[in-house]
Amino acid sequence: MQTHPALARLGTESAFSVLARAADLQAQGRDIINLGIGQPDFPTPDNIVEAGIRALRDGHHGYTPARGILPLREAVAADIHARRGVEVSPDRILVMPGGKPTMFFAITMFGQPGAEIIYPDPGFPIYRSMVEYSGATPVPVSPREEDSFGYRAADILSRLTPRTRLLILNSPNNPTGGVMTREETNALVAGLEDRPDVAILSDEIYSRMLHGGREHVSLLGYPSLADRLIVLDGWSKTYAMTGWRLGYSVWPEALVDSAERLCVNCHSCVNAATQYAGIEALTGPQDAVDTMMRAFDGRRRLIVDLLNALPGVRCPDPGGAFYVFPNIEGTGLDGRTLQTRLLEEAGVAAIAGASFGETATGNIRFSYANSEDNIREAMGRMRELLA
Ligand code: PLP
């Protein structure tokens, strides 16, 4: 067989291999605390599950429009208006099977040999993987630990060249938890006004997950970007719905028909019952989300304190998502070694910083989507390992 050489350039997400190894160890009877996985440890709220079941009982078994059912796109538009204060026509919203396909579509729309795509490093590994796959040149940009991993506009703008075609942003960020401030976002947008040829993919999947008084500044709030901005968001994290595979994206008018065509070519539509569950999530009671966010906030403070008390570990207090990204260089171990030893010797799953980019070999990501008791136990085991 002769396959396309781009296949060899596809990367992956090591969270899935750590998860598989943790499951193997568990099957052998080992007690594993999973701080590796990027999904809430809460169940999907009952009202949402019931809405999905009801939709199946009501006979929603068939294809839907590729863009997604209109009531769901209207609910997304209303939610964007309520939370971000911006009017977006449902015609520019596409319902997607999770957050990832929007990356796939946006990056393949702009990526080609000779093009440059700026992406966050450390960042969600699929950005770089897809940029490489497309044949474009990946151009990493890093946040600073001293800013609690918030990006500075000047650092991003300095990466622009005449060949830049797409800028990928992600705030709050995976894996650092960093949040870009309003001031830096304003400065970034002002700089981008001189470059109307650069498209932007803003991954806002953690837009509802903010802590310690941080605010989410959506790029949808900047009219000067509207004709070249793609926004990715979804239900996976906010509503503990990772396995339902439900996300959405907002597209500029000039791209939405091409994006819809990619949906038709790729997956036809998102499964119908899931879309009805998505309406209930957005329009039904939000108290389960509030409860989950309060729990994450308490766990964040706990894990940051426990990590900072460990020898050789330095952990900024992140403003968003449910991750911490301590610097562990002072332990004498690099992130990959610590990842392996934590899992194999201490039974704690975490993900090495290098899995999220070349700049983060001295970091490790812990997800605090786990109970306070388990977080305490895991940090105790890490203390023993480091001793
Ligand atoms: N974007 C970021 C930054 C993420 O961390 C994730 C999942 O971890 C996704 C997108 C993908 O979300 P989904 O599971 O809905 O595809």
Coordinates of C-alpha atoms and ligand atoms in Angstrom, one line a residue:
M1 CA 0.0 0.0 0.0
Q2 CA 1.2 3.5 -0.6
T3 CA -0.4 6.0 1.8
H4 CA -0.1 9.7 1.9
P5 CA 3.1 10.8 3.7
A6 CA 1.2 13.2 5.8
L7 CA -0.1 10.2 7.8
A8 CA 3.4 9.8 9.3
R9 CA 3.2 13.4 10.6
L10 CA 0.1 12.9 12.7
G11 CA 0.7 13.2 16.4
T12 CA -1.5 12.0 19.2
E13 CA -2.8 12.8 22.7
S14 CA -0.8 10.9 25.3
A15 CA -3.5 11.3 27.8
F16 CA -5.2 8.4 26.1
S17 CA -2.1 6.1 26.5
V18 CA -1.6 7.1 30.1
L19 CA -5.3 6.3 30.7
A20 CA -4.9 2.9 29.0
R21 CA -1.8 2.1 31.2
A22 CA -3.6 3.3 34.3
A23 CA -6.5 1.0 33.4
D24 CA -4.1 -2.0 32.9
L25 CA -2.5 -1.4 36.3
Q26 CA -6.0 -1.2 37.9
A27 CA -6.9 -4.4 36.2
Q28 CA -3.9 -6.0 37.9
G29 CA -5.3 -4.9 41.3
R30 CA -3.2 -1.7 41.7
D31 CA -4.8 1.3 43.5
I32 CA -4.4 4.1 40.9
I33 CA -5.4 7.7 41.5
N34 CA -6.1 9.3 38.2
L35 CA -5.0 12.9 37.9
G36 CA -4.2 12.4 34.2
I37 CA -7.5 12.6 32.6
G38 CA -9.0 15.8 31.1
Q39 CA -12.6 15.2 32.0
P40 CA -14.8 16.1 35.0
D41 CA -15.3 13.3 37.5
F42 CA -19.0 14.3 37.8
P43 CA -21.8 12.5 36.0
T44 CA -23.8 14.4 33.3
P45 CA -26.6 16.1 35.2
D46 CA -29.8 14.0 35.4
N47 CA -32.0 16.5 33.5
I48 CA -29.6 16.3 30.6
V49 CA -29.5 12.5 30.6
E50 CA -33.3 12.4 30.8
A51 CA -33.6 14.8 27.8
G52 CA -31.4 12.5 25.7
I53 CA -33.5 9.4 26.7
R54 CA -36.7 11.3 26.0
A55 CA -35.5 12.3 22.6
L56 CA -34.8 8.7 21.7
R57 CA -38.3 7.6 23.0
D58 CA -39.8 10.5 21.0
G59 CA -38.4 9.0 17.9
H60 CA -35.5 11.2 17.1
H61 CA -33.6 8.4 15.5
G62 CA -32.8 9.9 12.1
Y63 CA -30.3 12.2 10.4
T64 CA -30.5 15.9 11.3
P65 CA -29.4 18.8 9.2
A66 CA -25.6 18.7 9.0
R67 CA -25.4 22.1 10.7
G68 CA -27.4 20.8 13.7
I69 CA -31.0 21.2 14.6
L70 CA -32.2 24.8 14.6
P71 CA -33.5 24.8 18.2
L72 CA -30.1 23.8 19.4
R73 CA -28.3 26.4 17.3
E74 CA -30.8 29.0 18.6
A75 CA -30.1 27.9 22.2
V76 CA -26.3 28.2 21.5
A77 CA -26.9 31.8 20.1
A78 CA -29.0 32.7 23.2
D79 CA -26.3 31.3 25.4
I80 CA -23.5 33.3 23.6
H81 CA -25.7 36.4 24.0
A82 CA -26.2 35.8 27.7
R83 CA -22.6 34.9 28.6
R84 CA -20.6 36.9 26.1
G85 CA -23.0 39.7 25.3
V86 CA -22.7 39.2 21.6
E87 CA -25.4 38.6 18.9
V88 CA -24.5 35.7 16.7
S89 CA -26.9 34.4 14.0
P90 CA -27.7 30.7 14.4
D91 CA -26.7 30.5 10.7
R92 CA -23.1 30.9 11.6
I93 CA -23.2 28.2 14.3
L94 CA -22.4 24.6 13.5
V95 CA -23.1 21.7 15.9
M96 CA -20.1 19.4 15.9
P97 CA -19.3 15.9 17.4
G98 CA -17.2 17.4 20.2
G99 CA -14.6 20.2 20.2
K100 CA -11.9 18.4 18.2
P101 CA -13.4 18.3 14.7
T102 CA -13.5 22.1 14.6
M103 CA -9.7 22.1 15.0
F104 CA -9.4 19.5 12.3
F105 CA -11.6 21.6 9.9
A106 CA -10.1 25.0 10.7
I107 CA -6.5 23.8 10.5
T108 CA -6.9 21.9 7.3
M109 CA -8.7 24.9 5.7
F110 CA -5.7 27.1 6.3
G111 CA -2.7 24.7 6.6
Q112 CA -0.6 24.0 3.5
P113 CA 3.1 23.9 2.7
G114 CA 4.5 27.4 3.0
A115 CA 1.9 28.6 5.4
E116 CA 2.7 29.2 9.1
I117 CA 0.3 28.6 11.9
I118 CA 0.9 30.0 15.4
Y119 CA -0.2 27.7 18.2
P120 CA 0.1 27.6 22.0
D121 CA 3.1 25.6 23.4
P122 CA 2.5 24.1 25.8
G123 CA -1.0 23.5 24.4
F124 CA -3.5 20.9 23.4
P125 CA -1.4 18.4 21.4
I126 CA -3.9 18.1 18.6
Y127 CA -3.1 21.7 17.4
R128 CA 0.5 20.8 16.5
S129 CA -0.4 17.4 15.2
M130 CA -3.0 18.8 12.8
V131 CA -0.7 21.6 11.7
E132 CA 2.0 19.1 10.8
Y133 CA -0.5 16.9 9.1
S134 CA -1.7 19.8 6.9
G135 CA 1.9 20.5 5.7
A136 CA 2.0 24.0 7.3
T137 CA 4.9 25.1 9.5
P138 CA 4.0 25.1 13.2
V139 CA 5.1 28.2 15.0
P140 CA 4.9 27.8 18.8
V141 CA 4.2 30.7 21.2
S142 CA 4.6 30.2 25.0
P143 CA 3.0 31.8 28.0
R144 CA 5.1 32.9 31.0
E145 CA 5.1 31.1 34.3
E146 CA 5.5 34.5 36.1
D147 CA 2.1 35.6 34.6
S148 CA 0.5 32.4 35.9
F149 CA 0.7 31.2 32.3
G150 CA -1.4 34.0 30.8
Y151 CA -0.3 34.9 27.3
R152 CA 1.2 38.3 26.5
A153 CA 0.0 40.0 23.3
A154 CA 3.5 41.1 22.4
D155 CA 4.8 37.5 22.5
I156 CA 2.0 36.4 20.1
L157 CA 2.3 39.4 17.8
S158 CA 6.1 38.9 17.5
R159 CA 5.5 35.5 15.9
L160 CA 3.5 36.9 12.9
T161 CA 5.2 36.8 9.5
P162 CA 3.9 37.5 6.0
R163 CA 3.3 33.7 5.8
T164 CA 1.1 33.5 8.9
R165 CA -2.3 32.2 7.9
L166 CA -3.9 31.1 11.2
L167 CA -3.4 31.9 14.9
I168 CA -4.7 29.4 17.4
L169 CA -5.5 30.7 20.9
N170 CA -6.8 28.8 23.9
S171 CA -7.9 30.6 27.1
P172 CA -8.4 29.2 29.7
N173 CA -5.6 26.9 28.6
N174 CA -5.0 23.2 28.6
P175 CA -2.5 22.2 30.1
T176 CA -1.5 25.2 32.1
G177 CA -4.9 26.6 33.4
G178 CA -3.6 30.0 32.3
V179 CA -6.1 32.7 31.4
M180 CA -5.4 35.7 29.0
T181 CA -6.4 39.0 30.7
R182 CA -8.7 41.6 29.1
E183 CA -5.8 44.0 28.8
E184 CA -3.6 41.6 26.9
T185 CA -6.5 40.5 24.7
N186 CA -7.3 44.1 23.8
A187 CA -3.6 44.6 22.9
L188 CA -3.6 41.4 20.8
V189 CA -6.7 42.4 18.9
A190 CA -5.4 45.9 18.3
G191 CA -2.2 44.3 16.8
L192 CA -4.3 41.9 14.7
E193 CA -6.2 44.8 13.2
D194 CA -3.1 45.4 11.0
R195 CA -3.2 41.9 9.7
P196 CA -6.7 41.2 8.3
D197 CA -5.3 38.3 6.3
V198 CA -4.7 36.2 9.5
A199 CA -7.5 34.0 10.6
I200 CA -8.0 33.1 14.2
L201 CA -9.2 29.9 15.9
S202 CA -10.1 30.7 19.5
D203 CA -10.6 27.5 21.5
E204 CA -12.9 28.6 24.3
I205 CA -13.9 25.1 25.5
Y206 CA -13.1 26.1 29.2
S207 CA -14.9 29.4 29.0
R208 CA -17.1 28.6 32.0
M209 CA -14.3 27.2 34.1
L210 CA -12.7 30.2 35.8
H211 CA -11.4 30.6 39.4
G212 CA -10.2 33.2 41.8
G213 CA -12.0 36.1 40.2
R214 CA -10.6 35.6 36.7
E215 CA -12.8 36.6 33.7
H216 CA -13.2 34.9 30.4
V217 CA -12.6 37.4 27.6
S218 CA -14.1 35.9 24.4
L219 CA -12.8 37.0 21.1
L220 CA -16.4 37.1 19.9
G221 CA -16.6 40.4 21.7
Y222 CA -14.3 42.1 19.2
P223 CA -16.2 43.1 16.0
S224 CA -12.9 43.8 14.1
L225 CA -12.2 40.1 14.1
A226 CA -15.7 38.8 13.2
D227 CA -15.0 38.1 9.5
R228 CA -12.0 35.8 10.2
L229 CA -12.7 34.4 13.7
I230 CA -13.6 30.7 14.4
V231 CA -14.7 30.0 17.9
L232 CA -14.7 26.5 19.3
D233 CA -16.8 25.6 22.4
G234 CA -18.9 22.8 23.6
W235 CA -20.6 20.7 26.3
S236 CA -17.8 18.2 27.1
K237 CA -16.2 20.0 30.1
T238 CA -18.9 22.4 31.3
Y239 CA -21.7 19.8 31.5
A240 CA -19.5 16.7 32.1
M241 CA -20.5 15.3 28.7
T242 CA -17.1 14.2 27.2
G243 CA -18.5 10.9 26.0
W244 CA -21.6 12.3 24.3
R245 CA -19.4 14.0 21.7
L246 CA -21.1 17.3 21.4
G247 CA -19.5 20.7 20.6
Y248 CA -20.2 23.7 18.5
S249 CA -18.3 26.3 16.5
V250 CA -19.0 29.8 15.3
W251 CA -17.7 30.5 11.8
P252 CA -17.3 33.7 9.8
E253 CA -19.9 34.1 7.1
A254 CA -17.3 33.5 4.4
L255 CA -16.3 30.0 5.8
V256 CA -19.5 28.6 7.3
D257 CA -20.7 26.9 4.0
S258 CA -17.3 25.2 3.5
A259 CA -17.3 24.1 7.1
E260 CA -20.8 22.7 6.7
R261 CA -19.6 20.9 3.6
L262 CA -16.8 19.3 5.6
C263 CA -19.4 18.1 8.1
V264 CA -21.4 16.5 5.3
N265 CA -18.3 14.8 4.0
C266 CA -17.1 13.8 7.4
H267 CA -19.8 12.8 9.8
S268 CA -23.2 13.9 8.3
C269 CA -24.5 15.2 11.6
V270 CA -24.2 14.8 15.3
N271 CA -26.5 12.1 16.7
A272 CA -30.0 13.5 17.2
A273 CA -30.7 12.5 20.8
T274 CA -27.4 14.1 21.9
Q275 CA -28.5 17.4 20.3
Y276 CA -31.7 17.4 22.3
A277 CA -29.7 16.7 25.4
G278 CA -27.6 19.7 24.5
I279 CA -30.7 22.0 24.4
E280 CA -31.6 20.9 27.9
A281 CA -28.0 21.5 29.1
L282 CA -28.1 25.1 27.9
T283 CA -31.7 26.0 28.8
G284 CA -32.3 23.9 31.9
P285 CA -31.2 24.5 35.5
Q286 CA -27.5 25.3 35.9
D287 CA -27.1 24.4 39.6
A288 CA -25.2 21.2 38.8
V289 CA -22.6 23.2 36.8
D290 CA -22.3 25.7 39.7
T291 CA -21.8 22.8 42.2
M292 CA -19.1 21.3 40.0
M293 CA -17.3 24.7 39.6
R294 CA -17.3 25.2 43.4
A295 CA -15.8 21.8 43.9
F296 CA -13.1 22.5 41.3
D297 CA -12.3 25.8 43.0
G298 CA -11.7 24.1 46.4
R299 CA -9.6 21.4 44.8
R300 CA -7.5 23.9 42.9
R301 CA -6.6 25.7 46.1
L302 CA -5.8 22.4 47.8
I303 CA -3.6 21.0 45.1
V304 CA -1.7 24.2 44.5
D305 CA -0.9 24.4 48.3
L306 CA 0.1 20.8 48.5
L307 CA 2.3 21.0 45.3
N308 CA 4.1 24.2 46.5
A309 CA 4.9 22.4 49.8
L310 CA 6.8 19.6 47.9
P311 CA 10.6 19.9 47.7
G312 CA 11.7 21.1 44.2
V313 CA 8.2 21.9 43.0
R314 CA 6.9 25.3 42.0
C315 CA 3.2 25.7 41.1
P316 CA 1.5 28.9 39.9
D317 CA -2.1 29.3 40.8
P318 CA -4.0 28.9 37.5
G319 CA -7.1 30.9 36.7
G320 CA -9.0 28.4 34.7
A321 CA -9.9 24.9 33.5
F322 CA -9.1 22.1 36.0
Y323 CA -5.4 21.7 35.5
V324 CA -2.3 22.7 37.3
F325 CA 1.1 22.7 35.6
P326 CA 3.9 22.7 38.2
N327 CA 7.5 23.2 37.3
I328 CA 9.3 20.2 38.7
E329 CA 12.9 20.9 37.6
G330 CA 14.0 21.4 41.2
T331 CA 13.2 17.7 41.9
G332 CA 16.1 16.6 39.6
L333 CA 13.6 14.7 37.4
D334 CA 12.2 15.6 34.1
G335 CA 8.5 15.5 33.4
R336 CA 8.5 12.2 31.5
T337 CA 10.5 10.4 34.2
L338 CA 8.3 11.8 36.9
Q339 CA 5.2 10.7 34.9
T340 CA 6.5 7.1 34.6
R341 CA 7.6 6.9 38.2
L342 CA 4.5 8.4 39.6
L343 CA 2.3 5.9 37.7
E344 CA 4.4 2.8 38.0
E345 CA 5.8 3.3 41.6
A346 CA 3.2 5.5 43.3
G347 CA 0.0 4.7 41.4
V348 CA -0.7 8.3 40.4
A349 CA -1.5 9.1 36.8
A350 CA -0.4 12.5 35.5
I351 CA 0.9 13.7 32.1
A352 CA 4.4 15.0 31.4
G353 CA 4.6 18.6 30.2
A354 CA 6.5 17.4 27.1
S355 CA 3.3 15.8 25.8
F356 CA 2.0 19.3 25.4
G357 CA 5.0 20.9 23.7
E358 CA 8.7 21.0 23.4
T359 CA 9.1 23.9 25.9
A360 CA 7.6 22.1 28.9
T361 CA 10.0 19.2 29.6
G362 CA 10.3 20.5 33.2
N363 CA 6.6 20.5 33.9
I364 CA 3.9 17.9 34.6
R365 CA 0.1 18.3 34.3
F366 CA -2.2 17.3 37.1
S367 CA -5.9 17.3 36.4
Y368 CA -7.8 18.0 39.7
A369 CA -11.0 16.4 38.4
N370 CA -10.8 14.0 41.4
S371 CA -11.9 14.1 45.0
E372 CA -10.1 16.2 47.7
D373 CA -9.3 12.9 49.5
N374 CA -7.7 11.4 46.4
I375 CA -5.8 14.7 45.7
R376 CA -4.4 14.6 49.3
E377 CA -3.5 10.9 49.0
A378 CA -1.8 11.5 45.6
M379 CA 0.3 14.4 46.8
G380 CA 1.3 12.3 49.8
R381 CA 2.5 9.6 47.5
M382 CA 4.4 12.1 45.4
R383 CA 6.1 13.4 48.5
E384 CA 7.2 9.9 49.4
L385 CA 8.5 9.3 45.9
L386 CA 10.5 12.5 45.9
A387 CA 12.0 11.7 49.2
Ligands
PLP1 N1 -9.8 21.9 23.3 C1 -9.1 21.8 24.5 C2 -8.2 22.9 24.9 C3 -9.2 20.6 25.2 O1 -8.5 20.5 26.3 C4 -10.1 19.6 24.8 C5 -10.2 18.3 25.5 O2 -9.4 18.0 26.3 C6 -10.8 19.8 23.6 C7 -10.7 21.0 22.9 C8 -11.6 18.7 23.0 O3 -12.9 18.6 23.5 P1 -13.8 17.4 23.0 O4 -13.6 16.3 23.9 O5 -15.2 18.1 23.1 O6 -13.5 17.1 21.6

